[in-house]
CSV table of C-alpha atoms and ligand atoms in Angstrom, one decimal:
chain,number,residue,atom,x,y,z
A,69,MET,CA,-129.5,-4.9,17.5
A,70,PHE,CA,-132.3,-2.8,18.7
A,71,LEU,CA,-134.5,-3.6,21.6
A,72,ARG,CA,-137.7,-1.8,22.2
A,73,VAL,CA,-140.7,-2.0,24.4
A,74,PRO,CA,-143.0,-2.6,21.7
A,75,CYS,CA,-145.2,-1.9,20.4
A,76,ASP,CA,-148.0,0.2,19.6
A,77,GLU,CA,-147.8,3.8,18.7
A,78,ALA,CA,-150.1,4.7,21.6
A,79,LEU,CA,-147.6,3.4,24.0
A,80,SER,CA,-144.7,5.1,22.3
A,81,ARG,CA,-146.7,8.3,22.4
A,82,SER,CA,-147.5,7.9,26.1
A,83,VAL,CA,-143.8,7.2,26.9
A,84,TYR,CA,-142.9,10.3,24.9
A,85,ASN,CA,-145.6,12.3,26.5
A,86,SER,CA,-144.6,11.3,30.0
A,87,HIS,CA,-141.0,12.1,29.2
A,88,PHE,CA,-142.1,15.5,27.9
A,89,ALA,CA,-144.3,16.0,31.0
A,90,LYS,CA,-141.4,15.2,33.2
A,91,MET,CA,-139.4,18.0,31.7
A,92,THR,CA,-142.2,20.5,31.8
A,93,ASP,CA,-144.2,19.7,34.9
A,94,PRO,CA,-142.6,17.5,37.6
A,95,SER,CA,-146.0,16.9,39.3
A,96,GLN,CA,-147.2,15.1,36.2
A,97,ARG,CA,-144.3,12.8,36.1
A,98,LYS,CA,-144.9,9.1,36.1
A,99,LEU,CA,-142.7,7.1,38.3
A,100,ILE,CA,-139.9,4.7,37.7
A,101,ILE,CA,-140.4,1.8,40.0
A,102,ALA,CA,-137.6,-0.8,40.5
A,103,ILE,CA,-138.4,-4.2,42.0
A,104,ASP,CA,-135.3,-6.4,42.6
A,105,GLY,CA,-134.8,-9.6,44.4
A,106,PRO,CA,-134.0,-13.3,44.2
A,107,ALA,CA,-136.0,-15.9,42.3
A,108,GLY,CA,-139.3,-17.0,43.9
A,109,ALA,CA,-139.7,-13.9,46.0
A,110,GLY,CA,-142.7,-12.9,43.9
A,111,LYS,CA,-141.3,-10.1,41.8
A,112,SER,CA,-142.9,-11.0,38.5
A,113,THR,CA,-146.4,-11.4,39.9
A,114,ILE,CA,-146.3,-8.2,41.9
A,115,ALA,CA,-144.6,-6.1,39.2
A,116,SER,CA,-147.2,-7.2,36.7
A,117,ARG,CA,-150.2,-6.5,39.0
A,118,LEU,CA,-148.8,-3.2,40.1
A,119,ALA,CA,-148.1,-2.1,36.6
A,120,ARG,CA,-151.7,-3.0,35.6
A,121,LYS,CA,-153.2,-1.1,38.5
A,122,LEU,CA,-151.1,2.0,37.8
A,123,GLY,CA,-151.5,1.8,34.0
A,124,TYR,CA,-147.7,1.5,33.8
A,125,VAL,CA,-145.5,-0.7,31.6
A,126,ASN,CA,-144.1,-3.8,33.2
A,127,LEU,CA,-140.6,-4.6,32.0
A,128,GLU,CA,-139.0,-7.9,33.0
A,129,SER,CA,-135.3,-7.4,32.6
A,130,GLY,CA,-134.7,-11.1,33.2
A,131,ALA,CA,-136.6,-11.9,30.0
A,132,MET,CA,-133.9,-10.1,28.1
A,133,TYR,CA,-131.1,-12.2,29.7
A,134,ARG,CA,-133.3,-15.3,29.0
A,135,ALA,CA,-133.7,-14.3,25.3
A,136,LEU,CA,-130.0,-13.9,24.8
A,137,ALA,CA,-129.4,-17.2,26.6
A,138,LEU,CA,-131.8,-18.9,24.2
A,139,ARG,CA,-129.9,-17.5,21.2
A,140,ALA,CA,-126.7,-18.8,22.7
A,141,ILE,CA,-128.2,-22.2,23.1
A,142,GLU,CA,-129.6,-22.2,19.5
A,143,TRP,CA,-126.2,-21.1,18.1
A,144,ASP,CA,-124.3,-23.5,20.4
A,145,ALA,CA,-122.2,-20.6,21.7
A,146,SER,CA,-120.2,-21.0,24.9
A,147,PHE,CA,-121.8,-19.4,27.9
A,148,ASP,CA,-118.3,-18.3,28.9
A,149,ASP,CA,-117.4,-16.4,25.7
A,150,GLU,CA,-118.2,-12.9,26.7
A,151,ASP,CA,-117.3,-11.2,23.4
A,152,ALA,CA,-119.2,-13.8,21.3
A,153,LEU,CA,-122.3,-13.2,23.6
A,154,LEU,CA,-122.0,-9.5,23.3
A,155,LYS,CA,-121.8,-9.8,19.5
A,156,MET,CA,-124.8,-12.1,19.5
A,157,ALA,CA,-126.8,-9.5,21.6
A,158,GLU,CA,-125.9,-6.8,19.2
A,159,ASP,CA,-127.0,-8.9,16.2
A,160,SER,CA,-130.3,-10.0,17.8
A,161,ARG,CA,-133.7,-8.3,17.9
A,162,ILE,CA,-135.2,-8.9,21.3
A,163,THR,CA,-138.6,-7.3,21.8
A,164,LEU,CA,-140.6,-7.0,25.0
A,165,ASP,CA,-144.1,-6.8,23.8
A,166,ARG,CA,-147.2,-6.1,25.8
A,167,SER,CA,-150.3,-8.0,24.7
A,168,ILE,CA,-153.7,-8.6,26.2
A,169,GLY,CA,-152.5,-12.0,27.4
A,170,GLY,CA,-149.5,-10.5,29.2
A,171,ASN,CA,-146.0,-9.7,28.3
A,172,ARG,CA,-144.6,-11.5,25.3
A,173,VAL,CA,-140.9,-11.8,24.4
A,174,LEU,CA,-139.9,-12.0,20.8
A,175,LEU,CA,-136.5,-13.0,19.4
A,176,ASN,CA,-136.0,-11.8,15.8
A,177,GLY,CA,-139.8,-11.7,15.5
A,178,LYS,CA,-140.5,-15.2,16.9
A,179,ASP,CA,-142.5,-15.5,20.1
A,180,ILE,CA,-140.2,-17.2,22.6
A,181,SER,CA,-142.3,-16.4,25.8
A,182,ALA,CA,-142.9,-20.0,26.8
A,183,ARG,CA,-139.5,-21.4,25.6
A,184,ILE,CA,-137.4,-19.0,27.7
A,185,ARG,CA,-139.1,-20.3,31.0
A,186,GLU,CA,-137.7,-23.8,30.4
A,187,ARG,CA,-134.9,-25.2,32.5
A,188,ASP,CA,-132.0,-25.1,30.1
A,189,VAL,CA,-132.7,-21.4,29.3
A,190,THR,CA,-133.1,-20.6,33.0
A,191,GLU,CA,-129.7,-22.1,33.7
A,192,ALA,CA,-128.1,-20.5,30.7
A,193,ALA,CA,-129.5,-17.0,31.6
A,194,SER,CA,-127.9,-17.2,35.0
A,195,ARG,CA,-124.6,-18.1,33.4
A,196,ILE,CA,-124.5,-15.5,30.7
A,197,SER,CA,-125.6,-12.7,33.0
A,198,VAL,CA,-122.3,-12.8,34.9
A,199,HIS,CA,-120.4,-11.1,32.1
A,200,PRO,CA,-119.8,-7.3,32.5
A,201,LYS,CA,-120.0,-6.5,28.8
A,202,VAL,CA,-123.3,-8.4,28.4
A,203,ARG,CA,-124.7,-6.6,31.5
A,204,ALA,CA,-123.5,-3.2,30.3
A,205,TRP,CA,-125.3,-3.8,27.0
A,206,MET,CA,-128.5,-4.9,28.7
A,207,VAL,CA,-128.4,-2.0,31.1
A,208,GLU,CA,-128.2,0.5,28.2
A,209,ARG,CA,-131.2,-1.0,26.5
A,210,GLN,CA,-133.2,-1.1,29.8
A,211,ARG,CA,-132.5,2.5,30.4
A,212,GLU,CA,-133.7,3.4,27.0
A,213,MET,CA,-136.9,1.6,27.6
A,214,GLY,CA,-137.6,3.0,31.1
A,215,ILE,CA,-136.3,6.5,31.0
A,216,GLY,CA,-139.7,8.1,30.2
A,217,GLY,CA,-141.2,6.9,33.4
A,218,GLY,CA,-144.4,5.0,33.9
A,219,VAL,CA,-142.6,1.7,34.3
A,220,VAL,CA,-142.3,-1.0,36.8
A,221,MET,CA,-139.0,-2.7,36.0
A,222,GLU,CA,-138.0,-5.9,37.8
A,223,GLY,CA,-134.7,-7.7,38.0
A,224,ARG,CA,-131.6,-8.0,40.1
A,225,ASP,CA,-129.8,-4.7,39.5
A,226,ILE,CA,-132.6,-2.2,38.6
A,227,GLY,CA,-132.2,-0.1,41.7
A,228,THR,CA,-128.5,-0.4,41.9
A,229,LYS,CA,-127.4,-0.1,38.3
A,230,VAL,CA,-130.2,0.5,35.7
A,231,PHE,CA,-132.0,3.2,37.6
A,232,PRO,CA,-130.0,4.3,40.6
A,233,ASP,CA,-132.3,7.4,40.8
A,234,ALA,CA,-135.6,5.4,40.5
A,235,ASP,CA,-138.5,7.0,42.4
A,236,LEU,CA,-139.2,3.9,44.3
A,237,LYS,CA,-137.0,0.9,44.9
A,238,ILE,CA,-138.3,-2.3,46.4
A,239,PHE,CA,-136.1,-5.3,47.3
A,240,LEU,CA,-138.5,-8.2,47.6
A,241,ASP,CA,-137.1,-11.1,49.5
A,242,ALA,CA,-138.4,-14.3,51.2
A,243,ASP,CA,-137.0,-17.2,53.1
A,244,PRO,CA,-135.1,-19.5,50.7
A,245,VAL,CA,-137.3,-22.5,51.6
A,246,ILE,CA,-140.4,-20.6,50.8
A,247,ARG,CA,-139.0,-19.3,47.6
A,248,GLU,CA,-138.1,-22.7,46.4
A,249,GLN,CA,-141.6,-24.0,47.3
A,250,ARG,CA,-143.3,-21.2,45.5
A,251,ARG,CA,-141.2,-21.8,42.4
A,252,LEU,CA,-142.0,-25.5,42.5
A,253,ASP,CA,-145.7,-24.8,42.9
A,254,GLN,CA,-145.7,-22.3,40.1
A,255,GLN,CA,-144.1,-24.8,37.7
A,256,GLN,CA,-146.1,-27.7,39.1
A,257,VAL,CA,-142.9,-29.7,39.7
A,258,ARG,CA,-143.2,-32.8,42.0
A,259,GLY,CA,-141.1,-35.8,42.9
A,260,PRO,CA,-137.4,-36.2,42.4
A,261,SER,CA,-137.2,-33.4,39.8
A,262,ALA,CA,-138.4,-31.0,42.5
A,263,GLN,CA,-135.1,-31.6,44.4
A,264,THR,CA,-133.1,-31.0,41.3
A,265,MET,CA,-135.0,-27.8,40.5
A,266,ALA,CA,-134.6,-26.6,44.1
A,267,ALA,CA,-130.8,-27.2,43.9
A,268,GLU,CA,-130.6,-25.3,40.6
A,269,LEU,CA,-132.5,-22.4,42.1
A,270,ARG,CA,-130.0,-22.3,45.0
A,271,GLU,CA,-127.1,-22.4,42.6
A,272,ARG,CA,-128.6,-19.5,40.6
A,273,ASP,CA,-129.1,-17.6,43.7
A,274,ARG,CA,-125.5,-18.1,44.8
A,275,ARG,CA,-124.2,-17.1,41.3
A,276,ASP,CA,-126.4,-13.9,41.3
A,277,ARG,CA,-125.3,-12.9,44.8
A,278,THR,CA,-121.6,-13.6,44.3
A,279,ARG,CA,-120.8,-12.5,40.8
A,280,ALA,CA,-118.3,-9.6,40.5
A,281,ALA,CA,-120.5,-7.5,38.1
A,282,SER,CA,-123.6,-6.1,39.7
A,283,PRO,CA,-124.3,-8.8,42.3
A,284,LEU,CA,-127.8,-9.2,43.6
A,285,VAL,CA,-127.9,-6.8,46.5
A,286,ALA,CA,-130.5,-4.3,47.8
A,287,ALA,CA,-129.8,-0.7,47.0
A,288,ASP,CA,-129.0,1.4,50.1
A,289,ASP,CA,-132.2,3.4,49.6
A,290,ALA,CA,-134.4,0.4,48.7
A,291,VAL,CA,-137.4,-0.6,50.8
A,292,VAL,CA,-136.7,-4.2,51.8
A,293,LEU,CA,-139.9,-6.3,51.9
A,294,ASP,CA,-139.7,-9.8,53.3
A,295,SER,CA,-142.7,-11.6,51.8
A,296,THR,CA,-142.2,-14.9,53.7
A,297,ASN,CA,-145.3,-14.3,55.8
A,298,MET,CA,-147.1,-11.9,53.5
A,299,SER,CA,-149.8,-12.7,51.0
A,300,GLU,CA,-149.4,-11.4,47.4
A,301,ASP,CA,-152.2,-8.9,48.2
A,302,ASP,CA,-150.4,-7.7,51.4
A,303,VAL,CA,-147.2,-7.1,49.4
A,304,LEU,CA,-149.1,-5.3,46.7
A,305,SER,CA,-151.0,-3.0,49.2
A,306,ARG,CA,-147.7,-2.1,50.9
A,307,ILE,CA,-146.1,-1.2,47.6
A,308,GLU,CA,-149.2,0.8,46.6
A,309,GLU,CA,-148.9,2.8,49.8
A,310,LEU,CA,-145.3,3.6,49.0
A,311,VAL,CA,-146.2,4.6,45.5
A,312,GLU,CA,-148.9,6.9,46.8
A,313,GLN,CA,-146.3,8.5,49.1
A,314,ARG,CA,-143.9,9.1,46.2
A,315,LEU,CA,-146.6,10.6,44.1
A,316,ALA,CA,-147.8,12.8,46.9
A,317,ALA,CA,-144.3,14.1,47.3
A,318,LYS,CA,-144.4,15.3,43.7
A,319,ARG,CA,-147.6,17.2,44.0
B,635,CDP,O1,-137.9,-15.4,37.3
B,635,CDP,P1,-136.5,-15.6,37.9
B,635,CDP,O2,-136.4,-14.7,39.1
B,635,CDP,O3,-136.2,-17.0,38.2
B,635,CDP,O4,-135.5,-15.1,36.8
B,635,CDP,P2,-135.5,-13.9,35.8
B,635,CDP,O5,-135.8,-12.6,36.5
B,635,CDP,O6,-136.2,-14.2,34.6
B,635,CDP,O7,-133.9,-13.8,35.5
B,635,CDP,C1,-133.2,-14.9,34.9
B,635,CDP,C2,-131.7,-14.7,35.2
B,635,CDP,O8,-131.2,-13.5,34.6
B,635,CDP,C3,-131.5,-14.6,36.7
B,635,CDP,O9,-131.2,-15.9,37.3
B,635,CDP,C4,-130.3,-13.7,36.8
B,635,CDP,O10,-129.1,-14.4,36.8
B,635,CDP,C5,-130.3,-12.9,35.5
B,635,CDP,N1,-130.8,-11.5,35.7
B,635,CDP,C6,-129.8,-10.6,36.0
B,635,CDP,O11,-128.7,-10.9,36.2
B,635,CDP,N2,-130.1,-9.3,36.1
B,635,CDP,C7,-131.4,-8.9,35.9
B,635,CDP,N3,-131.7,-7.6,36.0
B,635,CDP,C8,-132.4,-9.8,35.6
B,635,CDP,C9,-132.1,-11.1,35.5
């Protein structure tokens, strides 16, 4: 299977050009920015806003795990069968596509952007992402997509595994209660299902942090931002300052 950042020729050209520029003139190089952290810390919103402001590509690595999870659900595959999941990944065409309305995720040409946010896929993504072979495959694809620079890639292992040499690594965290609340608000969940959802989020967190392969952890050289008492705008401004510093260092 081949996974690509989509899309239009202009983007491919700009990725190519930035890659070329990197080789010829380091001062022109666009950055690779890694944003990692647990669910509900605000990664997706911040990464998307930051990418838009910088004119970079925003790549949600979690969407790839979610797409594979959906395939596994559709094919009734066991979430514990590592080899079958790897084969499924190799045989699928997952596309992260940028469109005017935001990022779209396609599985074999079908738009699955909304479907992969549902609860069963969320749970399945967490379970299939523990497997080292699945992760290795994902990491390779993610490197191919981001290597040219000009990307804000978000996930759990971007700064530790996908781009250990990223120009800027952010580990975005927040108090667990706040993260749960944000996620419930985002999904507009109320009543008894809110408790179930919060419990599921805690379990996903536990799985992400304790798995043997690439557990969720801040890279040694990541800037850790605790967004518990920060507004979205505050977080964005802080990251923009850091971006400016990294760009200035290249001039
Ligand atoms: O949006 P949320 O933070 O809830 O999840 P996501 O970023 O879409 O990722 C879905 C699942 O994929 C997570 O629960 C992780 O278990 C897994 N994941 C991962 O293991 N490594 C990544 N780089 C990204 C996601």
